[in-house]
CSV table of N, CA and C in Angstrom, one decimal:
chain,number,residue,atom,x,y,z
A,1,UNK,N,45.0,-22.5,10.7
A,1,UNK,CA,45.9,-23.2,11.6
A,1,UNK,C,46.7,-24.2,10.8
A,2,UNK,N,47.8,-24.3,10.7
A,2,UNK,CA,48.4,-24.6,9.7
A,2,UNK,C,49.0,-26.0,10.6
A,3,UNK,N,48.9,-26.9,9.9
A,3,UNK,CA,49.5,-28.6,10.7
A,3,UNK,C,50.7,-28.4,10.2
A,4,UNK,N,51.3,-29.6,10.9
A,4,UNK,CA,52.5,-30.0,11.1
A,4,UNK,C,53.6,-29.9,9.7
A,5,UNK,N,52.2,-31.3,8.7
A,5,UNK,CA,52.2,-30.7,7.4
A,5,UNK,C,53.5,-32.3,7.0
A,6,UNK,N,53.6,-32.9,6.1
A,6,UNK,CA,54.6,-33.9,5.4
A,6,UNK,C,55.5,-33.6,4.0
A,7,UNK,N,56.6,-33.3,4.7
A,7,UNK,CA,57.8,-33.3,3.5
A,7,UNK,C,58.0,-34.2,2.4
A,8,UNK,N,57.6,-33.3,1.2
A,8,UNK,CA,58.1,-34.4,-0.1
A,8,UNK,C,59.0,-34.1,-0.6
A,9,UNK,N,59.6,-35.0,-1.1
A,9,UNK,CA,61.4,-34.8,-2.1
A,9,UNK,C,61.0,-35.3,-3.2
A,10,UNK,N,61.5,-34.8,-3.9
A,10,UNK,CA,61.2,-34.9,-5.7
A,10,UNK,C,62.4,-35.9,-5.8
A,11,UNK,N,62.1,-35.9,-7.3
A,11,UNK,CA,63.2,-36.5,-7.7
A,11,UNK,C,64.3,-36.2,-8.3
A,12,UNK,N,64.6,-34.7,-8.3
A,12,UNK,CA,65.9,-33.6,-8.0
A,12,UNK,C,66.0,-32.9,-6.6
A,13,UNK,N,65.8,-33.4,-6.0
A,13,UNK,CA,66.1,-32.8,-4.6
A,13,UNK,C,65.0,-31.7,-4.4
A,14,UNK,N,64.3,-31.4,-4.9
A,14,UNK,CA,63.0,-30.7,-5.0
A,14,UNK,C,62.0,-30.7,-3.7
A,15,UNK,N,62.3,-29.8,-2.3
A,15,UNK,CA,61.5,-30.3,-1.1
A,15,UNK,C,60.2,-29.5,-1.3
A,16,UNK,N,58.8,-30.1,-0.9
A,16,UNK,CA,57.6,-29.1,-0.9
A,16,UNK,C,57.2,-29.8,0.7
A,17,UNK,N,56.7,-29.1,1.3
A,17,UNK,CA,55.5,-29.3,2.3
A,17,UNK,C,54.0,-29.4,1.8
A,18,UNK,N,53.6,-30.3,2.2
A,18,UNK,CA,52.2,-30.8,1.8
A,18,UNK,C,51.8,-30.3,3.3
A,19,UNK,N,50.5,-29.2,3.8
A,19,UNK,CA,50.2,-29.2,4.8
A,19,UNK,C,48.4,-28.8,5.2
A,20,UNK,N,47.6,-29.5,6.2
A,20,UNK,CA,46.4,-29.0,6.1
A,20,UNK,C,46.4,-28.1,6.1
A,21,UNK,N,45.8,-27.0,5.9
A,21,UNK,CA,45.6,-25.4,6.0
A,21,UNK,C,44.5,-25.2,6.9
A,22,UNK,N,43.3,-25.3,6.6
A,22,UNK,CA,42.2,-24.6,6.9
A,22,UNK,C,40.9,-25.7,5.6
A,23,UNK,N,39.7,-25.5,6.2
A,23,UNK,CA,38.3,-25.9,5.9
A,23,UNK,C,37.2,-25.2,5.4
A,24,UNK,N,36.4,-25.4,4.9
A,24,UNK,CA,35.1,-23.9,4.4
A,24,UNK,C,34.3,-24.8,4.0
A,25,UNK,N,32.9,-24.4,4.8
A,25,UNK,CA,31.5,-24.8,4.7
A,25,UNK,C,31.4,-24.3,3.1
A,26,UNK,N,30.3,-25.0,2.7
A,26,UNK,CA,30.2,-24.9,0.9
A,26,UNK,C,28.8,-25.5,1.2
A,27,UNK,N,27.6,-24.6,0.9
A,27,UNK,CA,26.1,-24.8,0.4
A,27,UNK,C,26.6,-25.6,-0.9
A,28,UNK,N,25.2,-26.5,-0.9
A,28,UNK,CA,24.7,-27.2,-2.1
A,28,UNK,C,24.4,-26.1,-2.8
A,29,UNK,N,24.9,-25.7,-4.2
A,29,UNK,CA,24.2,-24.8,-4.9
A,29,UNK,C,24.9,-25.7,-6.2
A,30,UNK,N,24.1,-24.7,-7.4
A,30,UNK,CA,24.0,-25.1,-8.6
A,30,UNK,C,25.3,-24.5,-9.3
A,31,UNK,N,26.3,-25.2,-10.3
A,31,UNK,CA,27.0,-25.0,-11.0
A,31,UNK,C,26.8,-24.6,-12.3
A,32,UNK,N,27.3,-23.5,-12.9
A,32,UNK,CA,27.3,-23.4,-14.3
A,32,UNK,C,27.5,-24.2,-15.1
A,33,UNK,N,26.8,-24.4,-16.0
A,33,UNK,CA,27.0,-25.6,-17.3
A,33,UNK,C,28.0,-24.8,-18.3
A,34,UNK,N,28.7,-25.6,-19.4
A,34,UNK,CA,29.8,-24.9,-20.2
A,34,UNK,C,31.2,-24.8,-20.0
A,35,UNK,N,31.7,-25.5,-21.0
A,35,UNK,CA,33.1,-26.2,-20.8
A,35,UNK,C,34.5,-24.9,-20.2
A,36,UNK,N,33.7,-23.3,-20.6
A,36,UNK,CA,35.1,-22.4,-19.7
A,36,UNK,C,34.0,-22.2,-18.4
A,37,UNK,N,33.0,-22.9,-18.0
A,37,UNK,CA,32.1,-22.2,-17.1
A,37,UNK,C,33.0,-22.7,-15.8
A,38,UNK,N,33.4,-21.9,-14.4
A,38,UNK,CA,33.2,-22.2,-14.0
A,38,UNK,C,32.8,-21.6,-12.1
A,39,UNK,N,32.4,-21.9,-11.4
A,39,UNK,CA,31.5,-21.7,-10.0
A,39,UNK,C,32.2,-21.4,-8.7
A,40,UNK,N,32.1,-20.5,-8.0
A,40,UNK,CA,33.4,-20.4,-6.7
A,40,UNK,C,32.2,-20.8,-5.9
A,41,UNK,N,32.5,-21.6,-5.4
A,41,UNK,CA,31.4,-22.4,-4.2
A,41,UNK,C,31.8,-21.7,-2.8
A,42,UNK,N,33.3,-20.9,-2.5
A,42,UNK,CA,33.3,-20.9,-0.9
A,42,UNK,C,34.8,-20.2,-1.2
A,43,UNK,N,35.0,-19.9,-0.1
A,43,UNK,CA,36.7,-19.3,0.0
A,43,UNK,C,36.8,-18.9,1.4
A,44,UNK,N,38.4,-19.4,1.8
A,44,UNK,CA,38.9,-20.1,2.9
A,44,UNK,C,40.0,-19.1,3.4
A,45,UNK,N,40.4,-18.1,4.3
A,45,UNK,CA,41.4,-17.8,4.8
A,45,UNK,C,42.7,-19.1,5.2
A,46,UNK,N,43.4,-18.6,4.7
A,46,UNK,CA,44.3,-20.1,4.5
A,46,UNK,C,46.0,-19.2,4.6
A,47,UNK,N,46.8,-18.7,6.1
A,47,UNK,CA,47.3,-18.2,6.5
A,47,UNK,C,48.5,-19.3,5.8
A,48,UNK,N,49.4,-17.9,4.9
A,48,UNK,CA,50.7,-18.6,4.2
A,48,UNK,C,50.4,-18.6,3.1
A,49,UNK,N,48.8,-18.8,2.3
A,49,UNK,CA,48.6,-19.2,1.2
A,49,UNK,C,49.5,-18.3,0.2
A,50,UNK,N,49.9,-18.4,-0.8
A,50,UNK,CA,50.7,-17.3,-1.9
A,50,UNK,C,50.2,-17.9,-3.1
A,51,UNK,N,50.2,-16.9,-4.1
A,51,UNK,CA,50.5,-17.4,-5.7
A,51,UNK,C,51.1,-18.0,-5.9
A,52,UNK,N,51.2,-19.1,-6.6
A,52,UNK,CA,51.9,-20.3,-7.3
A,52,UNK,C,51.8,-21.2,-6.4
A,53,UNK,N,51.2,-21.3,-5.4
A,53,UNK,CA,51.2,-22.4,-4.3
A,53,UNK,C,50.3,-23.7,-4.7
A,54,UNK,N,50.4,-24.6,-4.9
A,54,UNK,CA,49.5,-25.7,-5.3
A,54,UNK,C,48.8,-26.1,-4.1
A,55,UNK,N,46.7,-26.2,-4.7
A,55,UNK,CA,46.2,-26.7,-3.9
A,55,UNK,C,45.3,-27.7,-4.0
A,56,UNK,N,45.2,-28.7,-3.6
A,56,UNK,CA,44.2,-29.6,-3.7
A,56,UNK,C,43.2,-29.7,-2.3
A,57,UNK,N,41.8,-30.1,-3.2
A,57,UNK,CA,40.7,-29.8,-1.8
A,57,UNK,C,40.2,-31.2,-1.8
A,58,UNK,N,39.5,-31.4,-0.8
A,58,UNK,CA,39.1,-32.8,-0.1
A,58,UNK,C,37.5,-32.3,-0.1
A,59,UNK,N,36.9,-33.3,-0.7
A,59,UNK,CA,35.4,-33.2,-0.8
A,59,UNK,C,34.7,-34.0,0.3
A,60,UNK,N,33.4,-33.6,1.2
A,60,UNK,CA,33.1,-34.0,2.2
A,60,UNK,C,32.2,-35.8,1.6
A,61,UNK,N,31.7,-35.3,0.4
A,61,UNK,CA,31.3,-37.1,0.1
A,61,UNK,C,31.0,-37.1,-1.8
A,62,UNK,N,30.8,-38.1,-2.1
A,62,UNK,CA,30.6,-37.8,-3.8
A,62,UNK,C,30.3,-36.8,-4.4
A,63,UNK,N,30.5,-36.0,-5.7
A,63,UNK,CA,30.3,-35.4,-5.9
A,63,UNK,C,29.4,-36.0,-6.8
A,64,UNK,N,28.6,-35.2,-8.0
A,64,UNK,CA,28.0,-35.8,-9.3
A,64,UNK,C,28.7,-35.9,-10.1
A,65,UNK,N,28.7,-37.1,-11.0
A,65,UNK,CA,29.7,-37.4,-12.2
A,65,UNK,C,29.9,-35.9,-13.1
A,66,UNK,N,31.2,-36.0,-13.4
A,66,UNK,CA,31.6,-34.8,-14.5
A,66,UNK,C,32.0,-33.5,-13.6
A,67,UNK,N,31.5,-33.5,-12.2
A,67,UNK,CA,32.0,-32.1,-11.3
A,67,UNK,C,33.2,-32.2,-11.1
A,68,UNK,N,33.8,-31.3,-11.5
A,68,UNK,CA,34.9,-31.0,-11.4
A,68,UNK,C,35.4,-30.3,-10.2
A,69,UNK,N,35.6,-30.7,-8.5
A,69,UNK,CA,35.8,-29.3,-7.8
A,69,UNK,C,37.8,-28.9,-8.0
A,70,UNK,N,37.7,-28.0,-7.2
A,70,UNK,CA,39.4,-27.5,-7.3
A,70,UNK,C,39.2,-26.2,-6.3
A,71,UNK,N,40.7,-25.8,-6.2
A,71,UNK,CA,41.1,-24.5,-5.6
A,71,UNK,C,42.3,-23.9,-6.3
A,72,UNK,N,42.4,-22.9,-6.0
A,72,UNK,CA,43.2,-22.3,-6.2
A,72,UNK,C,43.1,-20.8,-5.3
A,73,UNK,N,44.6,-20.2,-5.2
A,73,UNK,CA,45.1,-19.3,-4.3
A,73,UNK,C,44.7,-17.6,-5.4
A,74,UNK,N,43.7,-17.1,-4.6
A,74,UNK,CA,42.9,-16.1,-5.2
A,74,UNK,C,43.3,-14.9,-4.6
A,75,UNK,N,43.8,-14.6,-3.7
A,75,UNK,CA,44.8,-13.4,-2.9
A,75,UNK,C,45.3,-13.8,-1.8
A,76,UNK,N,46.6,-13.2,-1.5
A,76,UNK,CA,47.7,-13.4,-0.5
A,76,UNK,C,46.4,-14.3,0.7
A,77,UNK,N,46.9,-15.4,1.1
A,77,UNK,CA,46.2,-16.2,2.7
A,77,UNK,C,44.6,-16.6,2.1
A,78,UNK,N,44.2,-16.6,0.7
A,78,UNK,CA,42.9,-16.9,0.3
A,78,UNK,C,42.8,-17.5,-0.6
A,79,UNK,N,42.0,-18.7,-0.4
A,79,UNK,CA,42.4,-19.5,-1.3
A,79,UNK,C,40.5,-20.0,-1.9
A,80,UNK,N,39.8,-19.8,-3.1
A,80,UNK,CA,38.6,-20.1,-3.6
A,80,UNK,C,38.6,-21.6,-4.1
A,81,UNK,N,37.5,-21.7,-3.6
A,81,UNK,CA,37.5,-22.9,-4.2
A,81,UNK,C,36.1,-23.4,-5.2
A,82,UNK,N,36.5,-24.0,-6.4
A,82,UNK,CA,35.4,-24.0,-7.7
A,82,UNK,C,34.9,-25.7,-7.9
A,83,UNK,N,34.1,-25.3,-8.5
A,83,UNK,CA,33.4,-26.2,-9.4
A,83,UNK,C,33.1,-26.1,-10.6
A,84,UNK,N,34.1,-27.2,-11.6
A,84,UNK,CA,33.9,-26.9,-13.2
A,84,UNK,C,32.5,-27.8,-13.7
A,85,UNK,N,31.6,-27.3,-14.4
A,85,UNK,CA,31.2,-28.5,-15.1
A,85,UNK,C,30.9,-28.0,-16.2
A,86,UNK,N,31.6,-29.4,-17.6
A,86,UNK,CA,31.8,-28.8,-18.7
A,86,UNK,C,30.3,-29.8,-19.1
A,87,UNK,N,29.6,-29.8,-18.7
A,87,UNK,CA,28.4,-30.7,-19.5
A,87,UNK,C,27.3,-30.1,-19.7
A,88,UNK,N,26.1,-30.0,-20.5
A,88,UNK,CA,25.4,-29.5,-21.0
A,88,UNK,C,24.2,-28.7,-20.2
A,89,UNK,N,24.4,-29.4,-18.9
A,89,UNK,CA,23.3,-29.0,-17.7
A,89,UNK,C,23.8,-28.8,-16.7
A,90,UNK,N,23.1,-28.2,-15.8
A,90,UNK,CA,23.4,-27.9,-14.7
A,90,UNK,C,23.4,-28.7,-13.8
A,91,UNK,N,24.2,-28.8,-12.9
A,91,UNK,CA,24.8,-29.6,-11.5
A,91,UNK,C,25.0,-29.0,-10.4
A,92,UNK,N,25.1,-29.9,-8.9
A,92,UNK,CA,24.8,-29.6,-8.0
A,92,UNK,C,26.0,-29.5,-7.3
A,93,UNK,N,26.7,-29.3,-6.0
A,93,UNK,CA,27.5,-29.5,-5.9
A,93,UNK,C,26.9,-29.5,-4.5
A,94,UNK,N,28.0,-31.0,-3.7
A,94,UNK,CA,27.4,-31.5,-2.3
A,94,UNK,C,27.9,-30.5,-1.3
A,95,UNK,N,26.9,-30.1,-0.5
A,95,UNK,CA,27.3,-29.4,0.4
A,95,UNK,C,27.9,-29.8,1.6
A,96,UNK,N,28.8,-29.5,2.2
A,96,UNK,CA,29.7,-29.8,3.6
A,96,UNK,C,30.7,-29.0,3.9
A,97,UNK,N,31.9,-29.6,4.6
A,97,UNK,CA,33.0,-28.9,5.2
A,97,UNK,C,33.9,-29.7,3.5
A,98,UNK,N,34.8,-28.6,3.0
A,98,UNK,CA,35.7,-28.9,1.7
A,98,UNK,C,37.0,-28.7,2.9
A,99,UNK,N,38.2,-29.5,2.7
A,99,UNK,CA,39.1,-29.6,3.3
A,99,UNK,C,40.2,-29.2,2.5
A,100,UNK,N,40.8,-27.8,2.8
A,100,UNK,CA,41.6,-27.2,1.9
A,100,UNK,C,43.5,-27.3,2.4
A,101,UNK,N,44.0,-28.0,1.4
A,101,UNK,CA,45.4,-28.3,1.4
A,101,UNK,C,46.4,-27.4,0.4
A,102,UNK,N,47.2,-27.1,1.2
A,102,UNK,CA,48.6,-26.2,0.3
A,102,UNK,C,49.5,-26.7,0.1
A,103,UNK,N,50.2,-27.1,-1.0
A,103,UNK,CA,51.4,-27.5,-1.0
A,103,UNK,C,52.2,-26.2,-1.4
A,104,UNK,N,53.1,-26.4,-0.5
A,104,UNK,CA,54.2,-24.8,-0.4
A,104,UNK,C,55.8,-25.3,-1.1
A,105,UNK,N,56.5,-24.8,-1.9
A,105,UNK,CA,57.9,-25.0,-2.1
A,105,UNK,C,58.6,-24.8,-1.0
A,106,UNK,N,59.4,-25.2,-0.9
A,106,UNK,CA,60.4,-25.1,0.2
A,106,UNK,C,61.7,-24.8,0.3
A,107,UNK,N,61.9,-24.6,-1.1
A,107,UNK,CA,63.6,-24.3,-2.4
A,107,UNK,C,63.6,-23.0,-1.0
């Protein structure tokens, strides 16, 4: 269900919509250790989503130092979402609702 969503303007006239998309439950599980390693914790139907669309996710509360979460748009309206961790051991990653955001071009 796609919100309302907030218009940005660059600083060339550059317009994107920043808009919530959609949410995905994510278990506590364990992340791969190793700096190319990394973990798809969850993935989101996210209606609109496309290649090249930038996403940033919202984590439900701390993560462990050095986790790295992220998303990215993994097929047309689907967007995965990961956890990097480049440190020697294994980590956890907190489980809850991840709050998944698209920013769309607008050109």
């Amino acid at each position: 269900m796609p919100g309302k969503g907030l218009t940005l303007i660059g600083d060339r006239g550059t317009k994107a919509r920043l808009r919530i998309m959609s949410g995905t439950n994510v278990e506590a599980g364990t992340v791969s250790c190793g700096a190319a390693a990394r973990t798809a914790l969850g993935t989101v139907t996210v209606t609109g989503a496309a290649f090249g669309d930038a996403v940033l996710v919202g984590v439900p509360e701390a993560q462990p130092t050095s986790l790295f979460i992220h998303g990215e748009v993994t097929a047309v309206n689907t967007v995965t979402v990961y956890g990097l961790n480049p440190t020697a051991g294994a980590l956890s990653a907190t489980a809850g609702t991840y709050k998944v955001f698209v920013l769309k071009n607008l050109r």
